[in-house]
């Protein structure tokens, strides 16, 4: 308990400091990154234990702040059987700020642009620090099958969505397996 | 030596055609199962209350623990009213019994009978007090120790095939323990709305409520929770356009609870129930929650987090991670006043430990 208190008082000290920016930055960074480290390690454990089907993620070799994730398209959607690789980059003030999540595999989807940016509210203004990698990936997985047509990043995909058969053909045509 | 004397007592009493003694003997047999159950009860209580022994006196004096008492098969009221004097009597009669035993070998049948009566009287007395009190006050546990020893001797003296009988008695006692408890647990009406209110977060608060031990906070919880369940959802009505298959925050929060039960069990024994009902680690920073944190309920939606993450969120967007609503400051202050002293919420925890065993 003492350790927790000590650690937390440090966090408090640093979180009140950010206005001083430069001087307190190194210290804030080390304390923050320690707590972020703990959180990310715990998330990794939870994710590996959870056994969710169709999603996975793992940190890059030397940097636990950069993860690679994979999402498999859900059954009974036009993305069934396709696999997508994503990158997740965690800020130093994670989980108070959302990670940056991008598709690395081309994904023909109304809410994903051609370079892989995702328009998903929980990754922006609807972010909550109670979200984690697992819920992010599950959210993106369900976004694949249920796009928000009203605010598309990919207009062509949004227009084609109404015709699911053609959409499926387009997905198959554009799909390149990340393993290939 | 003592057991021998009792055997002598029961054997000698019958040939004497002493009706009283025979009746007593029958009663004794009939009660033996009950007595064993008592013995079990007492031992269990002793075992359970080891952690709670230090806090006993304060607990008995706490007036606010009304809810606790209801939950506990009315044990505590009996404990307060009847237990202290009853325990005294028990001790007295038991000692009395022992003294007679030691005198038995040299005494007349009459004195034997009386000693049997005496012993039976003490047993009866004990039966009453243990089933009604089973409390963790020090007097009961000490007299419990005395009685349990006494009963063991009786069993052996009765010439029963002790081994088999013991196992049967264990089964009987377990069954008998189950039966009276269930109706009592169900009977307090204020438990029902909480139990039925579904979401795991609410049940978390609900089950934690009694452990606060203060009637006000408890009833407050019962009243406020159903309200919160209406608008405390992770997705607000304006989120209705979102896919329904998106994961729910409530589910996410509840997951760690079940996972960490065992972890919490190993840590601090007397806080077991508290750890079970609330997450043992902060869902934001994954640091262990201390007792201030576990009793800290910053938002009506029931989302718990450590004080430091809460403070940090207050400095940034000041919205609850569980329901995304802005934090209100009133609930926080109310909590703080309820849990001003660490003693206040330690005691009910040890109480609820006994309830849930």
mmCIF file of C-alpha atoms in Angstrom, chain B:
data_model
loop_
_atom_site.group_PDB
_atom_site.id
_atom_site.type_symbol
_atom_site.label_atom_id
_atom_site.label_comp_id
_atom_site.label_asym_id
_atom_site.label_seq_id
_atom_site.Cartn_x
_atom_site.Cartn_y
_atom_site.Cartn_z
ATOM 1 C CA UNK B 1 -11.314 -39.018 32.716
ATOM 2 C CA UNK B 2 -14.224 -36.745 32.315
ATOM 3 C CA UNK B 3 -15.668 -38.797 29.517
ATOM 4 C CA UNK B 4 -15.433 -41.892 31.647
ATOM 5 C CA UNK B 5 -17.392 -40.251 34.345
ATOM 6 C CA UNK B 6 -20.147 -39.347 31.964
ATOM 7 C CA UNK B 7 -20.353 -42.855 30.645
ATOM 8 C CA UNK B 8 -20.701 -43.997 34.176
ATOM 9 C CA UNK B 9 -23.379 -41.453 34.716
ATOM 10 C CA UNK B 10 -25.562 -42.594 31.850
ATOM 11 C CA UNK B 11 -25.050 -46.253 32.523
ATOM 12 C CA UNK B 12 -25.636 -46.074 36.204
ATOM 13 C CA UNK B 13 -28.604 -43.825 35.931
ATOM 14 C CA UNK B 14 -30.687 -46.295 33.920
ATOM 15 C CA UNK B 15 -30.504 -49.279 36.279
ATOM 16 C CA UNK B 16 -31.617 -47.014 39.047
ATOM 17 C CA UNK B 17 -34.988 -46.695 37.306
ATOM 18 C CA UNK B 18 -34.738 -43.061 37.786
ATOM 19 C CA UNK B 19 -37.302 -41.690 35.353
ATOM 20 C CA UNK B 20 -35.824 -38.305 35.309
ATOM 21 C CA UNK B 21 -32.457 -39.702 34.451
ATOM 22 C CA UNK B 22 -33.850 -41.896 31.690
ATOM 23 C CA UNK B 23 -35.753 -39.054 30.149
ATOM 24 C CA UNK B 24 -32.693 -37.012 30.341
ATOM 25 C CA UNK B 25 -30.800 -39.770 28.613
ATOM 26 C CA UNK B 26 -33.328 -39.901 25.806
ATOM 27 C CA UNK B 27 -33.306 -36.208 25.427
ATOM 28 C CA UNK B 28 -29.600 -36.388 25.328
ATOM 29 C CA UNK B 29 -29.647 -38.793 22.423
ATOM 30 C CA UNK B 30 -32.265 -36.816 20.606
ATOM 31 C CA UNK B 31 -30.239 -33.720 21.035
ATOM 32 C CA UNK B 32 -26.938 -35.212 20.148
ATOM 33 C CA UNK B 33 -27.344 -34.296 16.506
ATOM 34 C CA UNK B 34 -28.349 -30.811 17.476
ATOM 35 C CA UNK B 35 -25.447 -30.580 19.841
ATOM 36 C CA UNK B 36 -23.045 -31.637 17.173
ATOM 37 C CA UNK B 37 -24.487 -29.025 14.939
ATOM 38 C CA UNK B 38 -23.907 -26.505 17.670
ATOM 39 C CA UNK B 39 -20.416 -27.713 18.048
ATOM 40 C CA UNK B 40 -19.893 -27.224 14.364
ATOM 41 C CA UNK B 41 -21.440 -23.823 14.539
ATOM 42 C CA UNK B 42 -19.259 -22.807 17.389
ATOM 43 C CA UNK B 43 -16.118 -24.068 15.791
ATOM 44 C CA UNK B 44 -16.984 -22.413 12.555
ATOM 45 C CA UNK B 45 -17.692 -19.191 14.330
ATOM 46 C CA UNK B 46 -14.489 -19.423 16.250
ATOM 47 C CA UNK B 47 -12.589 -20.061 13.124
ATOM 48 C CA UNK B 48 -14.290 -17.286 11.228
ATOM 49 C CA UNK B 49 -14.147 -14.799 14.014
ATOM 50 C CA UNK B 50 -10.470 -15.171 14.620
ATOM 51 C CA UNK B 51 -9.862 -12.303 12.288
ATOM 52 C CA UNK B 52 -12.666 -10.323 13.815
ATOM 53 C CA UNK B 53 -11.870 -10.899 17.467
ATOM 54 C CA UNK B 54 -10.045 -7.653 17.898
ATOM 55 C CA UNK B 55 -12.959 -5.588 16.764
ATOM 56 C CA UNK B 56 -15.673 -7.369 18.647
ATOM 57 C CA UNK B 57 -16.471 -4.977 21.408
ATOM 58 C CA UNK B 58 -16.789 -2.016 19.173
ATOM 59 C CA UNK B 59 -18.952 -4.023 16.883
ATOM 60 C CA UNK B 60 -21.384 -4.929 19.617
ATOM 61 C CA UNK B 61 -21.664 -1.316 20.582
ATOM 62 C CA UNK B 62 -22.239 -0.024 17.125
ATOM 63 C CA UNK B 63 -25.828 1.004 16.863
ATOM 64 C CA UNK B 64 -25.728 1.558 13.174
ATOM 65 C CA UNK B 65 -25.302 -2.090 12.347
ATOM 66 C CA UNK B 66 -29.020 -2.742 12.197
ATOM 67 C CA UNK B 67 -28.860 -4.072 8.693
ATOM 68 C CA UNK B 68 -26.070 -6.385 9.615
ATOM 69 C CA UNK B 69 -28.156 -7.863 12.312
ATOM 70 C CA UNK B 70 -31.096 -8.522 10.084
ATOM 71 C CA UNK B 71 -28.834 -10.311 7.702
ATOM 72 C CA UNK B 72 -27.368 -12.398 10.407
ATOM 73 C CA UNK B 73 -30.467 -14.373 11.362
ATOM 74 C CA UNK B 74 -31.062 -11.986 14.211
ATOM 75 C CA UNK B 75 -28.009 -13.283 15.896
ATOM 76 C CA UNK B 76 -26.700 -10.025 17.135
ATOM 77 C CA UNK B 77 -29.816 -8.804 18.885
ATOM 78 C CA UNK B 78 -29.887 -12.063 20.774
ATOM 79 C CA UNK B 79 -26.251 -11.750 21.335
ATOM 80 C CA UNK B 80 -26.730 -8.398 22.939
ATOM 81 C CA UNK B 81 -29.772 -9.173 24.996
ATOM 82 C CA UNK B 82 -29.261 -12.726 26.024
ATOM 83 C CA UNK B 83 -25.758 -13.618 25.198
ATOM 84 C CA UNK B 84 -23.800 -11.892 27.881
ATOM 85 C CA UNK B 85 -25.857 -13.247 30.780
ATOM 86 C CA UNK B 86 -26.470 -16.493 28.914
ATOM 87 C CA UNK B 87 -22.819 -16.925 28.271
ATOM 88 C CA UNK B 88 -22.173 -16.346 31.927
ATOM 89 C CA UNK B 89 -24.661 -19.025 32.862
ATOM 90 C CA UNK B 90 -23.180 -21.355 30.387
ATOM 91 C CA UNK B 91 -19.783 -20.937 31.804
ATOM 92 C CA UNK B 92 -21.137 -21.412 35.272
ATOM 93 C CA UNK B 93 -23.114 -24.516 34.522
ATOM 94 C CA UNK B 94 -20.350 -26.034 32.561
ATOM 95 C CA UNK B 95 -17.907 -25.555 35.316
ATOM 96 C CA UNK B 96 -20.477 -26.923 37.646
ATOM 97 C CA UNK B 97 -20.756 -29.938 35.437
ATOM 98 C CA UNK B 98 -17.070 -30.473 35.433
ATOM 99 C CA UNK B 99 -16.826 -30.215 39.139
ATOM 100 C CA UNK B 100 -19.468 -32.862 39.597
ATOM 101 C CA UNK B 101 -17.724 -35.058 37.129
ATOM 102 C CA UNK B 102 -14.620 -34.951 39.096
ATOM 103 C CA UNK B 103 -16.554 -35.877 42.172
ATOM 104 C CA UNK B 104 -18.585 -38.569 40.469
ATOM 105 C CA UNK B 105 -16.481 -41.590 41.179
ATOM 106 C CA UNK B 106 -16.920 -41.290 44.864
ATOM 107 C CA UNK B 107 -20.465 -39.969 45.023
ATOM 108 C CA UNK B 108 -23.951 -41.478 45.350
ATOM 109 C CA UNK B 109 -26.326 -42.138 42.400
ATOM 110 C CA UNK B 110 -28.370 -39.128 43.362
ATOM 111 C CA UNK B 111 -25.531 -36.836 42.798
ATOM 112 C CA UNK B 112 -24.874 -38.608 39.540
ATOM 113 C CA UNK B 113 -28.368 -37.884 38.380
ATOM 114 C CA UNK B 114 -28.120 -34.348 39.372
ATOM 115 C CA UNK B 115 -24.893 -33.994 37.574
ATOM 116 C CA UNK B 116 -26.410 -35.475 34.441
ATOM 117 C CA UNK B 117 -29.289 -33.103 34.800
ATOM 118 C CA UNK B 118 -26.877 -30.368 35.326
ATOM 119 C CA UNK B 119 -24.901 -31.256 32.283
ATOM 120 C CA UNK B 120 -27.999 -31.568 30.225
ATOM 121 C CA UNK B 121 -29.190 -28.261 31.497
ATOM 122 C CA UNK B 122 -26.010 -26.667 30.415
ATOM 123 C CA UNK B 123 -26.279 -28.295 27.035
ATOM 124 C CA UNK B 124 -29.806 -27.101 26.552
ATOM 125 C CA UNK B 125 -28.786 -23.720 27.537
ATOM 126 C CA UNK B 126 -25.919 -23.797 25.188
ATOM 127 C CA UNK B 127 -28.060 -25.017 22.348
ATOM 128 C CA UNK B 128 -30.259 -22.015 22.767
ATOM 129 C CA UNK B 129 -27.505 -19.550 23.028
ATOM 130 C CA UNK B 130 -25.428 -20.872 20.186
ATOM 131 C CA UNK B 131 -28.228 -21.123 17.687
ATOM 132 C CA UNK B 132 -29.547 -17.743 18.590
ATOM 133 C CA UNK B 133 -26.323 -15.941 18.956
ATOM 134 C CA UNK B 134 -23.537 -17.611 17.039
ATOM 135 C CA UNK B 135 -22.144 -14.177 17.485
ATOM 136 C CA UNK B 136 -18.552 -13.349 17.546
ATOM 137 C CA UNK B 137 -18.474 -11.692 20.922
ATOM 138 C CA UNK B 138 -15.620 -12.867 23.000
ATOM 139 C CA UNK B 139 -17.804 -14.323 25.715
ATOM 140 C CA UNK B 140 -19.560 -16.617 23.293
ATOM 141 C CA UNK B 141 -16.422 -17.829 21.683
ATOM 142 C CA UNK B 142 -14.813 -18.608 24.996
ATOM 143 C CA UNK B 143 -17.877 -20.427 26.282
ATOM 144 C CA UNK B 144 -18.090 -22.053 22.894
ATOM 145 C CA UNK B 145 -14.698 -23.524 23.354
ATOM 146 C CA UNK B 146 -15.704 -24.848 26.707
ATOM 147 C CA UNK B 147 -18.924 -26.344 25.441
ATOM 148 C CA UNK B 148 -17.449 -27.926 22.401
ATOM 149 C CA UNK B 149 -15.031 -29.782 24.570
ATOM 150 C CA UNK B 150 -17.868 -30.841 26.757
ATOM 151 C CA UNK B 151 -19.945 -32.105 23.883
ATOM 152 C CA UNK B 152 -17.135 -34.149 22.499
ATOM 153 C CA UNK B 153 -16.867 -35.943 25.780
ATOM 154 C CA UNK B 154 -20.586 -36.537 25.760
ATOM 155 C CA UNK B 155 -20.507 -38.135 22.374
ATOM 156 C CA UNK B 156 -17.837 -40.524 23.377
ATOM 157 C CA UNK B 157 -19.605 -41.230 26.617
ATOM 158 C CA UNK B 158 -22.847 -42.010 24.840
ATOM 159 C CA UNK B 159 -21.140 -45.058 23.337
ATOM 160 C CA UNK B 160 -22.262 -44.087 19.829
ATOM 161 C CA UNK B 161 -20.153 -45.248 16.960
ATOM 162 C CA UNK B 162 -18.504 -41.913 16.970
ATOM 163 C CA UNK B 163 -16.912 -41.878 13.557
ATOM 164 C CA UNK B 164 -19.933 -42.617 11.435
ATOM 165 C CA UNK B 165 -22.215 -40.579 13.595
ATOM 166 C CA UNK B 166 -19.943 -37.608 13.311
ATOM 167 C CA UNK B 167 -20.136 -37.639 9.557
ATOM 168 C CA UNK B 168 -23.873 -37.962 9.651
ATOM 169 C CA UNK B 169 -24.017 -35.134 12.073
ATOM 170 C CA UNK B 170 -21.869 -33.052 9.784
ATOM 171 C CA UNK B 171 -24.268 -33.648 6.938
ATOM 172 C CA UNK B 172 -27.239 -32.935 9.191
ATOM 173 C CA UNK B 173 -25.666 -29.815 10.487
ATOM 174 C CA UNK B 174 -24.887 -28.576 7.040
ATOM 175 C CA UNK B 175 -28.415 -29.202 5.868
ATOM 176 C CA UNK B 176 -29.841 -27.600 8.976
ATOM 177 C CA UNK B 177 -27.581 -24.639 8.464
ATOM 178 C CA UNK B 178 -28.722 -24.129 4.931
ATOM 179 C CA UNK B 179 -32.408 -24.208 5.710
ATOM 180 C CA UNK B 180 -32.773 -21.480 8.290
ATOM 181 C CA UNK B 181 -30.414 -19.191 6.476
ATOM 182 C CA UNK B 182 -32.144 -18.985 3.163
ATOM 183 C CA UNK B 183 -35.481 -17.569 4.238
ATOM 184 C CA UNK B 184 -33.741 -15.060 6.417
ATOM 185 C CA UNK B 185 -31.532 -13.886 3.627
ATOM 186 C CA UNK B 186 -34.475 -13.495 1.345
ATOM 187 C CA UNK B 187 -36.771 -11.939 3.863
ATOM 188 C CA UNK B 188 -35.422 -8.365 4.048
ATOM 189 C CA UNK B 189 -37.320 -6.686 1.243
ATOM 190 C CA UNK B 190 -34.651 -4.111 0.545
ATOM 191 C CA UNK B 191 -32.402 -6.777 -0.916
ATOM 192 C CA UNK B 192 -34.735 -7.669 -3.720
ATOM 193 C CA UNK B 193 -34.548 -4.578 -5.889
ATOM 194 C CA UNK B 194 -30.799 -4.710 -5.796
ATOM 195 C CA UNK B 195 -30.629 -8.358 -6.608
ATOM 196 C CA UNK B 196 -32.966 -7.922 -9.507
ATOM 197 C CA UNK B 197 -31.498 -4.784 -10.909
ATOM 198 C CA UNK B 198 -29.345 -6.805 -13.221
ATOM 199 C CA UNK B 199 -26.242 -4.909 -14.142
ATOM 200 C CA UNK B 200 -23.143 -6.194 -12.419
ATOM 201 C CA UNK B 201 -22.083 -2.755 -11.335
ATOM 202 C CA UNK B 202 -25.275 -2.229 -9.436
ATOM 203 C CA UNK B 203 -25.014 -5.490 -7.651
ATOM 204 C CA UNK B 204 -21.545 -4.487 -6.765
ATOM 205 C CA UNK B 205 -22.816 -1.474 -4.944
ATOM 206 C CA UNK B 206 -25.703 -3.367 -3.514
ATOM 207 C CA UNK B 207 -23.611 -6.074 -2.016
ATOM 208 C CA UNK B 208 -21.159 -3.556 -0.775
ATOM 209 C CA UNK B 209 -23.906 -1.532 0.808
ATOM 210 C CA UNK B 210 -24.440 -3.667 3.881
ATOM 211 C CA UNK B 211 -20.720 -3.784 4.476
ATOM 212 C CA UNK B 212 -20.762 -0.086 5.098
ATOM 213 C CA UNK B 213 -22.798 -0.965 8.143
ATOM 214 C CA UNK B 214 -24.623 2.330 8.203
ATOM 215 C CA UNK B 215 -28.290 2.107 7.643
ATOM 216 C CA UNK B 216 -28.471 5.423 5.917
ATOM 217 C CA UNK B 217 -25.934 4.653 3.280
ATOM 218 C CA UNK B 218 -27.485 1.306 2.741
ATOM 219 C CA UNK B 219 -30.964 2.586 2.180
ATOM 220 C CA UNK B 220 -29.592 5.401 0.110
ATOM 221 C CA UNK B 221 -27.943 2.900 -2.144
ATOM 222 C CA UNK B 222 -31.119 0.924 -2.478
ATOM 223 C CA UNK B 223 -33.005 4.017 -3.462
ATOM 224 C CA UNK B 224 -30.520 5.637 -5.752
ATOM 225 C CA UNK B 225 -29.425 2.607 -7.676
ATOM 226 C CA UNK B 226 -32.604 1.925 -9.581
ATOM 227 C CA UNK B 227 -32.609 5.568 -10.586
ATOM 228 C CA UNK B 228 -29.069 5.366 -11.773
ATOM 229 C CA UNK B 229 -29.770 2.260 -13.795
ATOM 230 C CA UNK B 230 -32.117 4.297 -15.935
ATOM 231 C CA UNK B 231 -29.684 6.916 -17.113
ATOM 232 C CA UNK B 232 -26.360 5.515 -15.976
ATOM 233 C CA UNK B 233 -25.859 3.385 -19.049
ATOM 234 C CA UNK B 234 -22.588 3.439 -20.871
ATOM 235 C CA UNK B 235 -24.345 4.561 -24.028
ATOM 236 C CA UNK B 236 -26.619 7.476 -23.714
ATOM 237 C CA UNK B 237 -29.810 7.785 -25.719
ATOM 238 C CA UNK B 238 -28.001 10.004 -28.186
ATOM 239 C CA UNK B 239 -25.670 7.115 -28.842
ATOM 240 C CA UNK B 240 -28.546 5.078 -30.183
ATOM 241 C CA UNK B 241 -27.228 5.153 -33.714
ATOM 242 C CA UNK B 242 -24.215 3.148 -32.644
ATOM 243 C CA UNK B 243 -24.018 -0.527 -33.477
ATOM 244 C CA UNK B 244 -25.554 -2.609 -30.781
ATOM 245 C CA UNK B 245 -22.795 -5.135 -30.893
ATOM 246 C CA UNK B 246 -20.276 -2.658 -29.551
ATOM 247 C CA UNK B 247 -18.909 -3.860 -26.248
ATOM 248 C CA UNK B 248 -20.511 -2.435 -23.195
ATOM 249 C CA UNK B 249 -18.476 -0.677 -20.559
ATOM 250 C CA UNK B 250 -20.482 -2.258 -17.784
ATOM 251 C CA UNK B 251 -19.495 -5.715 -18.928
ATOM 252 C CA UNK B 252 -15.920 -4.735 -19.211
ATOM 253 C CA UNK B 253 -15.821 -3.409 -15.708
ATOM 254 C CA UNK B 254 -17.445 -6.464 -14.272
ATOM 255 C CA UNK B 255 -14.990 -8.848 -15.822
ATOM 256 C CA UNK B 256 -12.062 -8.111 -13.567
ATOM 257 C CA UNK B 257 -14.241 -8.605 -10.497
ATOM 258 C CA UNK B 258 -14.767 -12.260 -11.018
ATOM 259 C CA UNK B 259 -11.221 -12.786 -12.133
ATOM 260 C CA UNK B 260 -9.687 -11.275 -9.070
ATOM 261 C CA UNK B 261 -11.643 -12.934 -6.357
ATOM 262 C CA UNK B 262 -8.969 -15.447 -5.671
ATOM 263 C CA UNK B 263 -6.268 -12.889 -5.790
ATOM 264 C CA UNK B 264 -8.018 -10.771 -3.202
ATOM 265 C CA UNK B 265 -8.610 -13.761 -0.993
ATOM 266 C CA UNK B 266 -4.950 -14.327 -0.501
ATOM 267 C CA UNK B 267 -4.214 -10.768 0.427
ATOM 268 C CA UNK B 268 -6.071 -9.507 3.457
ATOM 269 C CA UNK B 269 -8.369 -12.118 4.958
ATOM 270 C CA UNK B 270 -10.711 -9.844 6.833
ATOM 271 C CA UNK B 271 -11.324 -7.679 3.812
ATOM 272 C CA UNK B 272 -12.333 -10.647 1.725
ATOM 273 C CA UNK B 273 -15.932 -9.682 1.226
ATOM 274 C CA UNK B 274 -15.027 -6.132 0.356
ATOM 275 C CA UNK B 275 -12.599 -7.308 -2.228
ATOM 276 C CA UNK B 276 -15.119 -9.622 -3.740
ATOM 277 C CA UNK B 277 -17.799 -7.069 -4.220
ATOM 278 C CA UNK B 278 -15.585 -4.306 -5.558
ATOM 279 C CA UNK B 279 -12.772 -4.495 -8.063
ATOM 280 C CA UNK B 280 -9.465 -5.042 -6.331
ATOM 281 C CA UNK B 281 -7.545 -2.982 -8.839
ATOM 282 C CA UNK B 282 -8.272 0.335 -10.432
ATOM 283 C CA UNK B 283 -9.638 -0.254 -13.939
ATOM 284 C CA UNK B 284 -7.709 2.774 -15.174
ATOM 285 C CA UNK B 285 -4.193 2.339 -13.836
ATOM 286 C CA UNK B 286 -4.460 -1.303 -12.712
ATOM 287 C CA UNK B 287 -2.921 -0.445 -9.370
ATOM 288 C CA UNK B 288 -4.341 -2.183 -6.324
ATOM 289 C CA UNK B 289 -7.172 -0.334 -4.647
ATOM 290 C CA UNK B 290 -6.627 0.367 -0.976
ATOM 291 C CA UNK B 291 -9.453 0.692 1.502
ATOM 292 C CA UNK B 292 -10.015 4.341 0.878
ATOM 293 C CA UNK B 293 -10.290 3.579 -2.802
ATOM 294 C CA UNK B 294 -12.675 0.653 -2.445
ATOM 295 C CA UNK B 295 -15.040 2.729 -0.352
ATOM 296 C CA UNK B 296 -14.820 5.608 -2.787
ATOM 297 C CA UNK B 297 -17.817 5.814 -5.070
ATOM 298 C CA UNK B 298 -17.454 8.954 -7.148
ATOM 299 C CA UNK B 299 -20.309 8.385 -9.573
ATOM 300 C CA UNK B 300 -23.845 7.117 -9.268
ATOM 301 C CA UNK B 301 -23.248 4.734 -12.142
ATOM 302 C CA UNK B 302 -21.109 2.682 -9.785
ATOM 303 C CA UNK B 303 -17.885 2.960 -11.704
ATOM 304 C CA UNK B 304 -15.046 2.707 -9.214
ATOM 305 C CA UNK B 305 -11.516 3.873 -9.664
ATOM 306 C CA UNK B 306 -8.640 4.923 -7.474
ATOM 307 C CA UNK B 307 -8.505 8.394 -5.992
ATOM 308 C CA UNK B 308 -5.527 9.382 -8.079
ATOM 309 C CA UNK B 309 -7.023 8.459 -11.404
ATOM 310 C CA UNK B 310 -10.176 10.228 -10.283
ATOM 311 C CA UNK B 311 -8.209 13.335 -9.429
ATOM 312 C CA UNK B 312 -6.466 13.220 -12.749
ATOM 313 C CA UNK B 313 -9.729 12.894 -14.611
ATOM 314 C CA UNK B 314 -11.152 15.791 -12.621
ATOM 315 C CA UNK B 315 -8.265 17.898 -13.862
ATOM 316 C CA UNK B 316 -8.865 16.942 -17.472
ATOM 317 C CA UNK B 317 -12.352 16.367 -18.822
ATOM 318 C CA UNK B 318 -13.948 15.543 -15.454
ATOM 319 C CA UNK B 319 -16.225 12.881 -16.860
ATOM 320 C CA UNK B 320 -16.794 9.464 -15.341
ATOM 321 C CA UNK B 321 -15.100 6.799 -17.483
ATOM 322 C CA UNK B 322 -17.999 4.451 -16.817
ATOM 323 C CA UNK B 323 -20.905 6.580 -18.006
ATOM 324 C CA UNK B 324 -19.151 9.641 -19.525
ATOM 325 C CA UNK B 325 -21.225 11.985 -17.418
ATOM 326 C CA UNK B 326 -19.538 14.881 -15.671
ATOM 327 C CA UNK B 327 -18.589 14.016 -12.132
ATOM 328 C CA UNK B 328 -20.773 15.496 -9.442
ATOM 329 C CA UNK B 329 -19.105 16.379 -6.221
ATOM 330 C CA UNK B 330 -21.915 15.592 -3.797
ATOM 331 C CA UNK B 331 -21.643 11.808 -3.770
ATOM 332 C CA UNK B 332 -17.960 12.073 -3.113
ATOM 333 C CA UNK B 333 -18.420 14.173 -0.033
ATOM 334 C CA UNK B 334 -21.159 11.936 1.283
ATOM 335 C CA UNK B 335 -18.878 8.962 0.969
ATOM 336 C CA UNK B 336 -16.076 10.745 2.700
ATOM 337 C CA UNK B 337 -18.189 11.550 5.715
ATOM 338 C CA UNK B 338 -19.509 8.033 5.988
ATOM 339 C CA UNK B 339 -16.071 6.565 5.917
ATOM 340 C CA UNK B 340 -14.353 9.185 7.983
ATOM 341 C CA UNK B 341 -12.727 6.668 10.285
ATOM 342 C CA UNK B 342 -11.042 3.581 9.045
ATOM 343 C CA UNK B 343 -12.622 1.669 11.897
ATOM 344 C CA UNK B 344 -16.110 2.324 10.594
ATOM 345 C CA UNK B 345 -15.733 0.325 7.504
ATOM 346 C CA UNK B 346 -13.382 -2.270 8.793
ATOM 347 C CA UNK B 347 -15.883 -3.602 11.270
ATOM 348 C CA UNK B 348 -18.781 -4.223 8.935
ATOM 349 C CA UNK B 349 -16.434 -5.986 6.600
ATOM 350 C CA UNK B 350 -15.536 -8.508 9.210
ATOM 351 C CA UNK B 351 -19.231 -8.835 9.952
ATOM 352 C CA UNK B 352 -20.158 -9.510 6.403
ATOM 353 C CA UNK B 353 -17.395 -12.045 6.245
ATOM 354 C CA UNK B 354 -19.389 -14.110 8.679
ATOM 355 C CA UNK B 355 -22.617 -13.638 6.801
ATOM 356 C CA UNK B 356 -21.343 -14.887 3.547
ATOM 357 C CA UNK B 357 -19.488 -17.870 4.811
#
